[in-house]
mmCIF file of C-alpha atoms in Angstrom:
data_model
loop_
_atom_site.group_PDB
_atom_site.id
_atom_site.type_symbol
_atom_site.label_atom_id
_atom_site.label_comp_id
_atom_site.label_asym_id
_atom_site.label_seq_id
_atom_site.Cartn_x
_atom_site.Cartn_y
_atom_site.Cartn_z
ATOM 1 C CA MET A 1 -18.694 -11.715 0.302
ATOM 2 C CA ASN A 2 -16.488 -10.782 -2.641
ATOM 3 C CA LEU A 3 -15.917 -7.036 -2.320
ATOM 4 C CA ILE A 4 -14.280 -6.720 -5.713
ATOM 5 C CA GLY A 5 -17.172 -8.360 -7.521
ATOM 6 C CA LEU A 6 -19.687 -6.030 -5.865
ATOM 7 C CA VAL A 7 -17.758 -2.769 -6.088
ATOM 8 C CA ASN A 8 -19.779 -1.279 -8.961
ATOM 9 C CA LYS A 9 -23.132 -2.480 -7.635
ATOM 10 C CA PHE A 10 -22.849 -0.535 -4.393
ATOM 11 C CA SER A 11 -20.782 2.398 -5.644
ATOM 12 C CA THR A 12 -22.052 5.871 -6.452
ATOM 13 C CA GLN A 13 -18.811 6.335 -8.413
ATOM 14 C CA PRO A 14 -18.538 3.216 -10.631
ATOM 15 C CA ILE A 15 -15.032 2.300 -11.700
ATOM 16 C CA GLN A 16 -14.333 3.478 -15.242
ATOM 17 C CA PRO A 17 -12.204 1.768 -17.904
ATOM 18 C CA ALA A 18 -8.495 2.433 -17.450
ATOM 19 C CA ALA A 19 -8.079 4.430 -20.669
ATOM 20 C CA ILE A 20 -10.856 6.871 -19.735
ATOM 21 C CA TYR A 21 -9.533 7.277 -16.210
ATOM 22 C CA ILE A 22 -5.958 7.882 -17.390
ATOM 23 C CA GLU A 23 -7.068 10.558 -19.839
ATOM 24 C CA LYS A 24 -9.188 12.368 -17.242
ATOM 25 C CA SER A 25 -6.472 12.172 -14.600
ATOM 26 C CA ARG A 26 -3.950 13.791 -16.916
ATOM 27 C CA GLN A 27 -6.258 16.753 -17.383
ATOM 28 C CA PHE A 28 -7.837 17.175 -13.972
ATOM 29 C CA GLY A 29 -5.768 15.172 -11.478
ATOM 30 C CA PRO A 30 -5.971 11.576 -10.207
ATOM 31 C CA PHE A 31 -9.010 12.246 -8.026
ATOM 32 C CA CYS A 32 -11.200 13.896 -10.644
ATOM 33 C CA THR A 33 -13.039 10.565 -10.610
ATOM 34 C CA ARG A 34 -12.723 7.402 -8.584
ATOM 35 C CA PRO A 35 -9.085 6.162 -8.872
ATOM 36 C CA ALA A 36 -9.777 2.639 -10.086
ATOM 37 C CA PRO A 37 -6.275 1.138 -9.739
ATOM 38 C CA MET A 38 -5.817 2.287 -6.155
ATOM 39 C CA VAL A 39 -9.334 1.292 -5.103
ATOM 40 C CA MET A 40 -8.913 -2.179 -6.564
ATOM 41 C CA ASP A 41 -5.489 -2.615 -4.964
ATOM 42 C CA LEU A 42 -6.821 -1.669 -1.533
ATOM 43 C CA LEU A 43 -9.804 -3.985 -1.945
ATOM 44 C CA CYS A 44 -7.370 -6.758 -2.849
ATOM 45 C CA VAL A 45 -5.509 -6.109 0.402
ATOM 46 C CA PHE A 46 -8.682 -6.959 2.311
ATOM 47 C CA GLU A 47 -9.652 -9.874 0.088
ATOM 48 C CA ILE A 48 -6.226 -11.499 0.444
ATOM 49 C CA GLY A 49 -6.288 -10.931 4.197
ATOM 50 C CA LYS A 50 -9.474 -12.980 4.428
ATOM 51 C CA THR A 51 -7.646 -16.022 3.041
ATOM 52 C CA PHE A 52 -5.335 -16.336 6.052
ATOM 53 C CA PRO A 53 -6.364 -19.012 8.579
ATOM 54 C CA PHE A 54 -6.092 -16.597 11.507
ATOM 55 C CA PHE A 55 -8.433 -13.990 9.979
ATOM 56 C CA ASP A 56 -11.658 -15.475 11.348
ATOM 57 C CA GLN A 57 -10.107 -15.780 14.797
ATOM 58 C CA LEU A 58 -9.677 -12.008 15.040
ATOM 59 C CA ASP A 59 -12.272 -9.662 16.468
ATOM 60 C CA ASN A 60 -13.719 -7.251 13.894
ATOM 61 C CA ASN A 61 -11.910 -4.321 15.516
ATOM 62 C CA ASP A 62 -8.607 -6.169 15.186
ATOM 63 C CA LYS A 63 -9.067 -6.882 11.484
ATOM 64 C CA ALA A 64 -8.611 -3.241 10.537
ATOM 65 C CA HIS A 65 -5.190 -2.573 12.049
ATOM 66 C CA ASN A 66 -2.893 -0.311 10.098
ATOM 67 C CA ILE A 67 -1.205 -2.543 7.514
ATOM 68 C CA ALA A 68 -3.015 -1.540 4.323
ATOM 69 C CA MET A 69 -0.525 1.030 3.032
ATOM 70 C CA PRO A 70 2.626 -1.083 3.610
ATOM 71 C CA LEU A 71 0.901 -3.919 1.730
ATOM 72 C CA TYR A 72 -0.175 -1.530 -1.018
ATOM 73 C CA VAL A 73 3.423 -0.379 -1.470
ATOM 74 C CA LEU A 74 4.748 -3.955 -1.317
ATOM 75 C CA CYS A 75 2.470 -5.302 -4.033
ATOM 76 C CA ASN A 76 2.856 -2.340 -6.370
ATOM 77 C CA SER A 77 6.626 -2.120 -5.971
ATOM 78 C CA PHE A 78 7.129 -5.851 -6.495
ATOM 79 C CA TYR A 79 4.973 -5.791 -9.622
ATOM 80 C CA SER A 80 6.699 -2.688 -10.991
ATOM 81 C CA VAL A 81 10.144 -4.260 -10.721
ATOM 82 C CA GLN A 82 8.872 -7.412 -12.407
ATOM 83 C CA GLN A 83 7.783 -5.185 -15.297
ATOM 84 C CA ARG A 84 11.214 -3.507 -15.297
ATOM 85 C CA CYS A 85 9.792 -0.104 -14.395
ATOM 86 C CA ASP A 86 11.908 2.331 -12.404
ATOM 87 C CA VAL A 87 8.802 3.947 -10.873
ATOM 88 C CA LEU A 88 5.521 2.527 -9.581
ATOM 89 C CA CYS A 89 3.266 1.231 -12.339
ATOM 90 C CA ALA A 90 -0.041 -0.650 -12.456
ATOM 91 C CA PRO A 91 -1.079 -3.661 -14.588
ATOM 92 C CA ASP A 92 -3.160 -1.381 -16.826
ATOM 93 C CA GLY A 93 -0.077 0.698 -17.640
ATOM 94 C CA LEU A 94 -0.929 3.520 -15.260
ATOM 95 C CA MET A 95 2.040 5.260 -13.625
ATOM 96 C CA PRO A 96 0.926 7.338 -10.613
ATOM 97 C CA ILE A 97 3.892 9.681 -10.980
ATOM 98 C CA LYS A 98 2.636 10.664 -14.437
ATOM 99 C CA MET A 99 -0.784 11.599 -13.072
ATOM 100 C CA ALA A 100 0.816 14.293 -10.944
ATOM 101 C CA GLU A 101 2.119 15.961 -14.086
ATOM 102 C CA ASN A 102 -0.977 18.047 -14.718
ATOM 103 C CA SER A 103 -1.876 21.680 -14.222
ATOM 104 C CA PHE A 104 -3.811 20.886 -11.056
ATOM 105 C CA TYR A 105 -0.874 19.329 -9.200
ATOM 106 C CA ASN A 106 2.359 20.506 -10.756
ATOM 107 C CA GLN A 107 2.044 23.975 -9.240
ATOM 108 C CA ASP A 108 2.200 22.522 -5.738
ATOM 109 C CA SER A 109 5.836 21.947 -4.792
ATOM 110 C CA VAL A 110 4.951 19.959 -1.664
ATOM 111 C CA VAL A 111 2.961 17.205 -3.349
ATOM 112 C CA MET A 112 5.300 17.099 -6.336
ATOM 113 C CA ARG A 113 8.297 16.597 -4.067
ATOM 114 C CA MET A 114 6.544 13.991 -1.915
ATOM 115 C CA GLY A 115 5.171 12.156 -4.928
ATOM 116 C CA ASP A 116 8.521 12.050 -6.686
ATOM 117 C CA ILE A 117 10.260 10.673 -3.600
ATOM 118 C CA ILE A 118 7.618 8.019 -2.935
ATOM 119 C CA MET A 119 6.992 6.881 -6.517
ATOM 120 C CA ARG A 120 10.668 6.631 -7.423
ATOM 121 C CA ASN A 121 12.074 5.371 -4.131
ATOM 122 C CA ALA A 122 9.362 2.732 -3.790
ATOM 123 C CA VAL A 123 10.959 0.487 -6.388
ATOM 124 C CA GLN A 124 14.641 0.968 -5.539
ATOM 125 C CA PRO A 125 15.007 -1.618 -2.746
ATOM 126 C CA PHE A 126 13.013 -4.135 -4.772
ATOM 127 C CA ALA A 127 15.226 -3.598 -7.797
ATOM 128 C CA ARG A 128 18.262 -4.176 -5.602
ATOM 129 C CA LEU A 129 16.971 -7.218 -3.694
ATOM 130 C CA LYS A 130 15.215 -8.913 -6.644
ATOM 131 C CA LEU A 131 12.694 -10.851 -4.571
ATOM 132 C CA ILE A 132 11.591 -14.259 -5.736
ATOM 133 C CA ASN A 133 7.916 -15.171 -5.481
ATOM 134 C CA GLU A 134 8.357 -17.198 -2.285
ATOM 135 C CA GLU A 135 10.054 -14.280 -0.537
ATOM 136 C CA PHE A 136 7.338 -11.885 -1.669
ATOM 137 C CA VAL A 137 4.532 -14.140 -0.413
ATOM 138 C CA LEU A 138 6.179 -14.675 2.975
ATOM 139 C CA ILE A 139 6.958 -10.972 3.447
ATOM 140 C CA ARG A 140 3.322 -10.246 2.695
ATOM 141 C CA ALA A 141 2.252 -12.853 5.252
ATOM 142 C CA ILE A 142 4.543 -11.356 7.902
ATOM 143 C CA ILE A 143 3.029 -7.909 7.330
ATOM 144 C CA TYR A 144 -0.493 -9.318 7.532
ATOM 145 C CA SER A 145 0.416 -10.839 10.893
ATOM 146 C CA HIS A 146 2.026 -7.636 12.189
ATOM 147 C CA MET A 147 1.324 -7.743 15.919
ATOM 148 C CA VAL A 148 2.397 -4.339 17.244
ATOM 149 C CA SER A 149 -0.067 -2.048 15.481
ATOM 150 C CA PRO A 150 -1.793 0.457 17.791
ATOM 151 C CA GLY A 151 -5.208 -0.593 19.040
ATOM 152 C CA LEU A 152 -4.805 -4.359 18.790
ATOM 153 C CA SER A 153 -6.300 -6.355 21.630
ATOM 154 C CA ASP A 154 -4.042 -8.528 23.791
ATOM 155 C CA GLN A 155 -5.608 -11.646 22.305
ATOM 156 C CA ALA A 156 -4.934 -10.443 18.756
ATOM 157 C CA GLN A 157 -1.334 -9.552 19.584
ATOM 158 C CA LYS A 158 -0.728 -13.024 20.974
ATOM 159 C CA LEU A 159 -2.312 -14.728 17.967
ATOM 160 C CA LEU A 160 -0.528 -12.560 15.408
ATOM 161 C CA ARG A 161 2.826 -12.922 17.159
ATOM 162 C CA SER A 162 2.545 -16.685 16.810
ATOM 163 C CA GLU A 163 1.633 -16.349 13.126
ATOM 164 C CA ALA A 164 4.428 -13.860 12.433
ATOM 165 C CA GLU A 165 6.998 -16.147 14.045
ATOM 166 C CA LYS A 166 5.775 -19.029 11.885
ATOM 167 C CA TYR A 167 6.070 -17.069 8.641
ATOM 168 C CA ALA A 168 9.422 -15.596 9.668
ATOM 169 C CA ALA A 169 10.764 -19.101 10.314
ATOM 170 C CA LEU A 170 9.552 -20.185 6.883
ATOM 171 C CA LEU A 171 11.278 -17.196 5.313
ATOM 172 C CA MET A 172 14.536 -18.058 7.071
ATOM 173 C CA SER A 173 14.246 -21.628 5.816
ATOM 174 C CA VAL A 174 13.677 -20.452 2.233
ATOM 175 C CA VAL A 175 16.623 -18.051 2.132
ATOM 176 C CA GLN A 176 19.025 -20.468 3.811
ATOM 177 C CA THR A 177 18.014 -23.177 1.355
ATOM 178 C CA ASN A 178 18.644 -20.807 -1.544
ATOM 179 C CA TYR A 179 21.744 -18.996 -0.260
ATOM 180 C CA GLY A 180 23.291 -21.234 2.385
ATOM 181 C CA PRO A 181 23.422 -20.738 6.186
ATOM 182 C CA ALA A 182 25.564 -17.588 6.413
ATOM 183 C CA ALA A 183 24.469 -15.810 3.238
ATOM 184 C CA GLY A 184 20.888 -16.862 3.935
ATOM 185 C CA ALA A 185 20.994 -15.244 7.372
ATOM 186 C CA LEU A 186 22.266 -12.030 5.765
ATOM 187 C CA ARG A 187 19.507 -12.183 3.164
ATOM 188 C CA TYR A 188 16.966 -12.686 5.947
ATOM 189 C CA MET A 189 18.171 -9.537 7.727
ATOM 190 C CA GLU A 190 17.902 -7.572 4.483
ATOM 191 C CA LEU A 191 14.318 -8.743 4.013
ATOM 192 C CA MET A 192 13.443 -7.833 7.603
ATOM 193 C CA GLY A 193 14.871 -4.392 6.881
ATOM 194 C CA LEU A 194 12.674 -4.214 3.792
ATOM 195 C CA ILE A 195 9.596 -4.843 5.935
ATOM 196 C CA GLU A 196 10.537 -1.947 8.214
ATOM 197 C CA TRP A 197 11.114 0.213 5.136
ATOM 198 C CA LEU A 198 7.659 -0.723 3.811
ATOM 199 C CA PHE A 199 5.989 0.470 7.000
ATOM 200 C CA ASN A 200 7.930 3.743 6.880
ATOM 201 C CA THR A 201 7.055 4.271 3.215
ATOM 202 C CA GLY A 202 3.427 3.455 3.974
ATOM 203 C CA VAL A 203 3.448 6.281 6.520
ATOM 204 C CA LYS A 204 4.870 8.696 3.923
ATOM 205 C CA TYR A 205 2.300 7.619 1.343
ATOM 206 C CA ARG A 206 -0.475 8.150 3.872
ATOM 207 C CA GLN A 207 0.945 11.553 4.742
ATOM 208 C CA MET A 208 0.939 12.573 1.081
ATOM 209 C CA LEU A 209 -2.667 11.451 0.597
ATOM 210 C CA THR A 210 -3.646 13.304 3.767
ATOM 211 C CA TYR A 211 -2.097 16.465 2.348
ATOM 212 C CA ILE A 212 -3.918 15.958 -0.949
ATOM 213 C CA SER A 213 -7.285 15.366 0.715
ATOM 214 C CA ASN A 214 -6.985 18.218 3.234
ATOM 215 C CA VAL A 215 -5.196 20.919 1.258
ATOM 216 C CA LEU A 216 -4.807 20.278 -2.437
ATOM 217 C CA ASP A 217 -7.714 18.389 -3.948
ATOM 218 C CA PRO A 218 -11.313 18.817 -2.702
ATOM 219 C CA ASN A 219 -12.400 16.022 -5.036
ATOM 220 C CA PHE A 220 -10.644 13.386 -2.932
ATOM 221 C CA ASP A 221 -13.398 13.064 -0.333
ATOM 222 C CA LYS A 222 -16.068 13.160 -3.033
ATOM 223 C CA VAL A 223 -14.776 10.226 -5.063
ATOM 224 C CA PHE A 224 -12.809 8.051 -2.647
ATOM 225 C CA PRO A 225 -14.775 5.387 -0.731
ATOM 226 C CA PRO A 226 -14.970 6.581 2.910
ATOM 227 C CA VAL A 227 -13.847 3.250 4.380
ATOM 228 C CA LEU A 228 -10.770 3.174 2.170
ATOM 229 C CA ALA A 229 -10.071 6.873 2.725
ATOM 230 C CA LYS A 230 -9.935 6.160 6.443
ATOM 231 C CA ILE A 231 -7.103 3.658 6.057
ATOM 232 C CA CYS A 232 -5.005 5.611 3.549
ATOM 233 C CA THR A 233 -5.257 9.091 5.124
ATOM 234 C CA LYS A 234 -5.233 10.526 8.623
ATOM 235 C CA GLY A 235 -8.656 12.034 8.018
ATOM 236 C CA PRO A 236 -9.440 15.737 8.545
ATOM 237 C CA VAL A 237 -6.470 17.430 10.214
ATOM 238 C CA GLU A 238 -5.212 20.946 10.819
ATOM 239 C CA SER A 239 -2.445 22.255 8.573
ATOM 240 C CA HIS A 240 0.158 22.157 11.345
ATOM 241 C CA GLN A 241 -0.591 18.452 11.909
ATOM 242 C CA LEU A 242 0.294 17.421 8.370
ATOM 243 C CA PHE A 243 4.047 17.607 8.868
ATOM 244 C CA PRO A 244 4.751 17.226 12.592
ATOM 245 C CA TYR A 245 8.479 16.639 12.103
#
């Protein structure tokens, strides 16, 4: 089943044209209506995941392990740098950091600070590393085969470990071919560090969306698809649980 092709058919909040959404978001915040760019990006995460050979070998419970937000950050950051943007941007020209600059959000210092850090910092390592397409694809594959997410079955961990090792070996081969043995090994370590950074940034992004949905914007739960909301927020939480550190 193609989720992207059916999104409007089964949605009570059909995706609107980008220009209309951008205009509304500037006035009333990014969740005044269904956030089309983010919804489509998250659906793409699932659609791409289904193309991997190991996908059908996983139990349904193991297919939903927590990799969506790191992949969301990876794809958007890589694209933004390709477009020579110094903050996150979408193919339709939407810049999430601009959507926060409205009367509904700019009075909240917490979300403004978190948003500024995430949206600006998300592109910095990509601008520095200047990934080529092969590196991007293999990093994405390694994240898809992440085998230490909480809740994975033993069988899934074993399968994904084997897949991750395969993609990591391919990445090492690519960078050593392009940079030579020593410099390639250094490049490989930098890219492994980028993967760790993506998971950490995914956690921060999820924390920000949890704050928005629980404290700042009551529209979030009304317009965001429940299945997708589950993977990009922590769900309903108490105020003291939002920032445990």
